[in-house]
Amino acid sequence: MSELVTRTVVEEAAPTGVEPPAQDLHPNRTRAVIALARFEARELLMQIPVLVFLLLYVAYTGWGMFNGREGMDDYPVLHDVDRSTQTAPLLLALVLFVSINRAVLRSRRQGTDRHFDVLVMEPWRRSLAHALSAVPFAVFTALVVGFEFTWAALKPGAVGHGSLAELLVGPLSILLAGALGVLVARSIPFTFAVPPFVIGMYVLTTLVAASTQGTHWVQWLAPVVTEEGAHPFPSDLLGRPAAWHVLYLVGLIVLLLCLALLINGGRTPRIKAITVLALAVMAQGIAGQAPGDSAALIAARAKASATPEKVQTCVAHERSTYCAYPEWTGQTADWAEVVQRVQSLAGGPASAERLTVRQRVDARSGLESDSALEPAKAPGVVTVGTRWGGNRIPEFAVGVASVLVTGDETSSGEVCDARSVIIMWLALGSESHPLTMLRHVRLDDSITGGGLALAPTNPVSMNAAQTEVIKELLQKPRYSVIPKVKAHWAELTSPKTTTAQVAQLLGVPTPTGPGALSVKTCEE
């Protein structure tokens, strides 16, 4: 009986020493890879360069959110904001590339490679864990990008709409850095190879960019393509293959990772199949983003640039009409406020003139061409751009005042006399801090000497004597200047009136500098 029991126990215990089917080990292996990835991610976070660049990325993003350029971020264009989130993560991606590369080579530097041979986890799974250690940083980048975009979208003056594909580029660049760091470490297992690799990639991309001269399909092979420089376009004129670019990046990331795993011994059928699939996805993304601007897009840009009235919506505020591209119609009330403020200071027929404020943008040369807008030739037409807020507001006021004084934007570009004094006073006279606005609106950021005051189209020229008179006028209470402006409107807007005569008519000290007694002053 005892022998039967012993034999039964031995027979039942024997199977416990047999290796279970491979599929039973997959969950454990997956958990092991994830655990190692979490450990490596913590190790990355404890490295000073990674931590510093992570904090710099957050600080730079926060500074941009709370300290917008010239106040224009109070009226963000959301389909430009999504692209602006793509550049800052690149520095974090670069430091992660270097750090992950060093982490993969840690065992080689410390001479512990041979100890890994006794571990259950295969070498290629350790490489996979190193690549996955970039995922928490990509998630963090996605949170920062999402917060940055949401902050802009919730502003009352926001226009347009963003693209999810554009917002994904920043986080994907982090994952790309992780995959590339592992691939370089497995292909060139030397720590000193990283600096030459980075320098070589920079030189190569520079040479390719110079030789291809910005060819569309080559340009879009880069991880980030911001295409900045031009004034904001209506969203339907962007023509950016953002979705295709995201597909290309996803395929590229997976392909690089699979190549690293294959090099490291992971030649399983599954990895080989994923490699082929990633290559197909990347090729499809390249094919989708390769074509340049279509004929329909070029025609639409030309139409919106040359004949904006065909694609705009016009609304009336008080006596004037305001025409805007569809996404900017909500800003017409802000434009009307500026027009009414400037026009309330004018005299003669200008105080009751019916203006047409038309929004314009030159989209014909693409997103990287900052083309100047040609002045409108029609009488009573004032141009307003697609940027608003900050200095754009007093610049628009200068444009309105120029048309009220000269009749049209083309003539305002030919002002070479004392009419610049009344133009600048109309534009800035009702500001709470007029001298500050004068400094901001001038090209040289100064309130002394001659200079140019910016406007949506033609700038306004003023010499030193005219600047002196303008400063005196802006320091006087406007209620004391308004009656004199209205009483002497004809003389003040005459091209034959000198700067000295304007000063006498408005009751300010007569300037003594060059050009005070001359009618034509542009060459003095």
Short mmCIF file of C-alpha atoms in Angstrom, two decimals, residues 226-509:
data_model
loop_
_atom_site.label_atom_id
_atom_site.label_comp_id
_atom_site.label_asym_id
_atom_site.label_seq_id
_atom_site.Cartn_x
_atom_site.Cartn_y
_atom_site.Cartn_z
CA THR A 226 6.09 74.07 -38.16
CA GLU A 227 6.00 76.28 -41.29
CA GLU A 228 5.99 79.64 -39.52
CA GLY A 229 6.44 83.21 -40.75
CA ALA A 230 3.24 84.21 -42.50
CA HIS A 231 0.30 85.91 -40.86
CA PRO A 232 -2.38 83.43 -39.73
CA PHE A 233 -4.34 81.89 -42.59
CA PRO A 234 -7.95 80.77 -42.52
CA SER A 235 -7.82 77.12 -41.50
CA ASP A 236 -9.08 75.87 -44.87
CA LEU A 237 -6.04 77.45 -46.55
CA LEU A 238 -3.38 75.71 -44.43
CA GLY A 239 -2.97 72.63 -46.61
CA ARG A 240 -0.84 70.81 -44.05
CA PRO A 241 -0.92 66.97 -44.27
CA ALA A 242 -0.93 66.69 -40.48
CA ALA A 243 -2.79 63.37 -40.25
CA TRP A 244 -0.51 61.74 -42.80
CA HIS A 245 2.50 63.08 -40.91
CA VAL A 246 1.30 61.48 -37.68
CA LEU A 247 0.85 58.17 -39.53
CA TYR A 248 4.41 58.52 -40.86
CA LEU A 249 5.79 59.21 -37.37
CA VAL A 250 3.96 56.26 -35.83
CA GLY A 251 5.29 53.94 -38.54
CA LEU A 252 8.80 55.34 -38.15
CA ILE A 253 8.80 54.91 -34.36
CA VAL A 254 7.63 51.31 -34.53
CA LEU A 255 10.05 50.53 -37.37
CA LEU A 256 13.06 51.89 -35.48
CA LEU A 257 12.06 49.98 -32.38
CA CYS A 258 11.59 46.74 -34.32
CA LEU A 259 14.97 47.17 -35.98
CA ALA A 260 16.56 47.54 -32.54
CA LEU A 261 14.81 44.37 -31.32
CA LEU A 262 15.84 42.42 -34.42
CA ILE A 263 19.46 43.47 -34.00
CA ASN A 264 19.27 42.41 -30.35
CA GLY A 265 18.04 38.91 -31.15
CA GLY A 266 14.29 39.36 -31.20
CA ARG A 267 13.77 37.59 -34.51
CA THR A 268 10.38 36.18 -33.63
CA PRO A 269 7.67 35.86 -36.29
CA ARG A 270 5.58 38.43 -34.47
CA ILE A 271 8.33 41.07 -34.46
CA LYS A 272 9.10 40.40 -38.11
CA ALA A 273 5.43 40.83 -38.99
CA ILE A 274 5.21 44.07 -37.00
CA THR A 275 8.35 45.33 -38.76
CA VAL A 276 6.80 44.75 -42.17
CA LEU A 277 3.54 46.38 -41.04
CA ALA A 278 5.41 49.41 -39.62
CA LEU A 279 7.33 49.80 -42.86
CA ALA A 280 4.05 49.75 -44.80
CA VAL A 281 2.46 52.29 -42.46
CA MET A 282 5.48 54.61 -42.73
CA ALA A 283 5.48 54.30 -46.52
CA GLN A 284 1.77 55.11 -46.62
CA GLY A 285 2.35 58.17 -44.44
CA ILE A 286 5.18 59.35 -46.69
CA ALA A 287 3.04 58.86 -49.77
CA GLY A 288 0.16 60.74 -48.19
CA GLN A 289 2.24 63.76 -47.12
CA ALA A 290 4.50 63.84 -50.18
CA PRO A 291 2.28 65.79 -52.64
CA GLY A 292 2.64 69.54 -52.38
CA ASP A 293 -0.13 72.10 -52.48
CA SER A 294 -2.95 70.98 -54.74
CA ALA A 295 -4.27 73.10 -57.59
CA ALA A 296 -7.51 73.58 -55.67
CA LEU A 297 -5.63 74.85 -52.59
CA ILE A 298 -3.51 77.25 -54.68
CA ALA A 299 -6.66 78.59 -56.34
CA ALA A 300 -8.40 78.98 -52.96
CA ARG A 301 -5.42 80.87 -51.53
CA ALA A 302 -5.31 83.18 -54.54
CA LYS A 303 -9.04 83.82 -54.28
CA ALA A 304 -8.90 84.62 -50.57
CA SER A 305 -5.89 86.89 -51.11
CA ALA A 306 -6.84 88.81 -54.27
CA THR A 307 -10.64 88.88 -53.89
CA PRO A 308 -11.37 88.42 -50.19
CA GLU A 309 -14.87 89.83 -50.61
CA LYS A 310 -15.86 86.55 -52.31
CA VAL A 311 -15.20 84.46 -49.22
CA GLN A 312 -15.94 86.89 -46.40
CA THR A 313 -18.92 87.70 -44.23
CA CYS A 314 -19.77 91.38 -43.71
CA VAL A 315 -21.60 92.91 -40.75
CA ALA A 316 -22.52 96.50 -39.92
CA HIS A 317 -21.58 98.31 -36.72
CA GLU A 318 -22.89 101.86 -36.45
CA ARG A 319 -22.20 103.56 -39.80
CA SER A 320 -19.38 101.33 -41.07
CA THR A 321 -19.16 97.83 -42.54
CA TYR A 322 -16.78 95.14 -41.33
CA CYS A 323 -15.84 92.17 -43.54
CA ALA A 324 -13.96 89.18 -42.13
CA TYR A 325 -13.01 85.64 -43.00
CA PRO A 326 -15.52 83.23 -41.41
CA GLU A 327 -13.38 82.35 -38.38
CA TRP A 328 -12.78 86.02 -37.49
CA THR A 329 -16.35 87.35 -37.62
CA GLY A 330 -16.40 87.47 -33.82
CA GLN A 331 -13.68 90.13 -33.82
CA THR A 332 -15.61 92.70 -35.87
CA ALA A 333 -16.98 94.30 -32.72
CA ASP A 334 -13.41 94.89 -31.48
CA TRP A 335 -12.50 96.50 -34.79
CA ALA A 336 -15.62 98.68 -34.63
CA GLU A 337 -14.66 99.91 -31.18
CA VAL A 338 -11.31 101.16 -32.49
CA VAL A 339 -12.89 102.78 -35.56
CA GLN A 340 -15.50 104.59 -33.49
CA ARG A 341 -12.89 105.79 -31.03
CA VAL A 342 -10.67 107.19 -33.79
CA GLN A 343 -13.54 108.65 -35.77
CA SER A 344 -14.95 110.43 -32.71
CA LEU A 345 -11.83 112.64 -32.66
CA ALA A 346 -12.04 113.59 -36.34
CA GLY A 347 -13.67 116.66 -37.79
CA GLY A 348 -15.31 117.64 -41.07
CA PRO A 349 -16.69 114.91 -43.35
CA ALA A 350 -14.35 112.31 -41.77
CA SER A 351 -16.37 112.29 -38.54
CA ALA A 352 -19.36 110.80 -40.37
CA GLU A 353 -17.61 108.87 -43.15
CA ARG A 354 -18.81 105.33 -43.83
CA LEU A 355 -15.77 103.11 -43.85
CA THR A 356 -15.36 99.54 -45.03
CA VAL A 357 -12.99 97.58 -42.82
CA ARG A 358 -11.82 94.51 -44.71
CA GLN A 359 -9.69 91.73 -43.34
CA ARG A 360 -6.89 90.67 -45.64
CA VAL A 361 -4.06 88.16 -45.80
CA ASP A 362 -1.63 87.26 -48.56
CA ALA A 363 -1.71 83.46 -48.66
CA ARG A 364 -0.38 83.02 -52.18
CA SER A 365 3.23 82.36 -51.17
CA GLY A 366 2.54 79.80 -48.46
CA LEU A 367 2.84 79.58 -44.71
CA GLU A 368 6.48 80.64 -44.51
CA SER A 369 6.24 83.85 -46.53
CA ASP A 370 5.65 87.02 -44.52
CA SER A 371 4.45 89.09 -47.45
CA ALA A 372 3.48 92.71 -46.87
CA LEU A 373 -0.09 93.63 -47.72
CA GLU A 374 -0.61 95.98 -50.64
CA PRO A 375 -2.68 99.06 -49.76
CA ALA A 376 -6.30 99.05 -50.84
CA LYS A 377 -7.02 101.47 -53.68
CA ALA A 378 -10.73 101.91 -53.10
CA PRO A 379 -11.70 105.02 -51.11
CA GLY A 380 -12.81 104.49 -47.53
CA VAL A 381 -11.43 100.93 -47.28
CA VAL A 382 -9.32 100.11 -44.23
CA THR A 383 -7.26 96.92 -44.00
CA VAL A 384 -7.10 94.79 -40.88
CA GLY A 385 -4.91 91.71 -40.58
CA THR A 386 -5.48 88.26 -39.14
CA ARG A 387 -3.48 89.01 -35.99
CA TRP A 388 -5.14 91.05 -33.28
CA GLY A 389 -4.20 92.28 -29.85
CA GLY A 390 -1.17 94.06 -28.45
CA ASN A 391 0.55 96.36 -30.94
CA ARG A 392 -1.81 95.30 -33.72
CA ILE A 393 -4.56 97.44 -32.16
CA PRO A 394 -2.76 100.84 -32.30
CA GLU A 395 -1.35 99.89 -35.72
CA PHE A 396 -4.90 99.35 -36.96
CA ALA A 397 -5.85 102.70 -35.42
CA VAL A 398 -3.06 104.34 -37.44
CA GLY A 399 -4.49 102.72 -40.59
CA VAL A 400 -7.99 104.01 -39.79
CA ALA A 401 -6.71 107.53 -39.09
CA SER A 402 -4.68 107.51 -42.32
CA VAL A 403 -7.77 106.73 -44.41
CA LEU A 404 -9.86 109.34 -42.58
CA VAL A 405 -7.23 111.99 -43.34
CA THR A 406 -6.15 111.04 -46.87
CA GLY A 407 -9.20 109.20 -48.22
CA ASP A 408 -7.61 105.84 -49.09
CA GLU A 409 -4.68 103.63 -48.15
CA THR A 410 -2.75 104.26 -51.35
CA SER A 411 -2.70 108.02 -50.69
CA SER A 412 -1.75 107.49 -47.06
CA GLY A 413 1.52 105.96 -48.22
CA GLU A 414 2.36 109.21 -49.96
CA VAL A 415 2.06 111.42 -46.87
CA CYS A 416 5.24 113.49 -46.76
CA ASP A 417 3.97 116.46 -44.81
CA ALA A 418 2.46 117.63 -41.56
CA ARG A 419 -0.65 115.49 -41.97
CA SER A 420 1.25 112.80 -40.09
CA VAL A 421 0.68 114.89 -36.94
CA ILE A 422 -3.10 114.74 -37.12
CA ILE A 423 -2.98 111.07 -38.20
CA MET A 424 -1.00 110.08 -35.14
CA TRP A 425 -3.13 112.15 -32.80
CA LEU A 426 -6.34 110.60 -34.14
CA ALA A 427 -4.87 107.14 -33.73
CA LEU A 428 -3.48 107.57 -30.22
CA GLY A 429 -5.28 110.54 -28.73
CA SER A 430 -7.90 108.46 -26.91
CA GLU A 431 -5.44 105.93 -25.48
CA SER A 432 -5.01 105.80 -21.71
CA HIS A 433 -1.20 105.83 -22.13
CA PRO A 434 -0.69 107.56 -25.49
CA LEU A 435 3.09 108.07 -25.27
CA THR A 436 3.59 104.40 -24.48
CA MET A 437 1.45 103.48 -27.47
CA LEU A 438 3.48 105.89 -29.62
CA ARG A 439 6.65 104.06 -28.61
CA HIS A 440 5.07 100.67 -29.37
CA VAL A 441 3.67 101.65 -32.73
CA ARG A 442 6.92 103.15 -34.01
CA LEU A 443 9.35 100.92 -35.81
CA ASP A 444 12.31 102.16 -33.76
CA ASP A 445 10.49 101.86 -30.38
CA SER A 446 11.37 105.50 -29.70
CA ILE A 447 9.47 108.74 -29.17
CA THR A 448 12.25 111.06 -30.28
CA GLY A 449 13.52 112.02 -33.72
CA GLY A 450 12.14 110.88 -37.03
CA GLY A 451 10.63 107.47 -37.56
CA LEU A 452 7.92 105.28 -39.03
CA ALA A 453 4.63 104.39 -37.40
CA LEU A 454 3.46 100.94 -38.45
CA ALA A 455 0.04 100.27 -39.97
CA PRO A 456 -1.54 97.20 -41.60
CA THR A 457 -0.33 98.41 -45.02
CA ASN A 458 1.66 101.63 -45.53
CA PRO A 459 3.53 103.06 -42.54
CA VAL A 460 3.26 106.73 -41.58
CA SER A 461 6.46 108.77 -41.79
CA MET A 462 7.27 111.57 -39.35
CA ASN A 463 10.34 113.74 -38.93
CA ALA A 464 11.80 115.06 -35.67
CA ALA A 465 9.71 118.25 -35.69
CA GLN A 466 6.49 116.33 -36.25
CA THR A 467 7.38 113.86 -33.50
CA GLU A 468 7.89 116.81 -31.15
CA VAL A 469 4.43 118.21 -31.95
CA ILE A 470 2.81 114.77 -31.63
CA LYS A 471 4.33 114.31 -28.18
CA GLU A 472 3.07 117.70 -27.04
CA LEU A 473 -0.43 116.92 -28.30
CA LEU A 474 -0.57 113.51 -26.66
CA GLN A 475 0.37 115.02 -23.30
CA LYS A 476 -2.48 117.53 -23.41
CA PRO A 477 -5.99 116.57 -22.26
CA ARG A 478 -7.83 115.45 -25.37
CA TYR A 479 -10.94 117.47 -24.49
CA SER A 480 -8.80 120.58 -24.97
CA VAL A 481 -7.53 119.43 -28.37
CA ILE A 482 -10.74 118.04 -29.89
CA PRO A 483 -12.46 121.45 -30.46
CA LYS A 484 -9.39 122.81 -32.22
CA VAL A 485 -9.11 119.73 -34.44
CA LYS A 486 -12.74 119.97 -35.48
CA ALA A 487 -12.53 123.75 -36.02
CA HIS A 488 -9.39 123.59 -38.18
CA TRP A 489 -9.94 120.23 -39.86
CA ALA A 490 -9.48 121.52 -43.40
CA GLU A 491 -6.14 123.16 -42.64
CA LEU A 492 -4.88 120.23 -40.58
CA THR A 493 -5.57 117.75 -43.38
CA SER A 494 -4.17 119.92 -46.16
CA PRO A 495 -0.87 118.76 -47.70
CA LYS A 496 0.15 122.42 -47.95
CA THR A 497 0.14 123.08 -44.20
CA THR A 498 3.54 123.09 -42.48
CA THR A 499 4.33 121.44 -39.16
CA ALA A 500 4.82 124.85 -37.54
CA GLN A 501 1.34 125.96 -38.70
CA VAL A 502 -0.19 122.75 -37.33
CA ALA A 503 1.40 123.46 -33.94
CA GLN A 504 -0.02 126.98 -33.93
CA LEU A 505 -3.51 125.79 -34.90
CA LEU A 506 -3.53 123.22 -32.10
CA GLY A 507 -2.00 125.46 -29.45
CA VAL A 508 1.29 123.67 -28.78
CA PRO A 509 4.83 125.11 -28.87
#
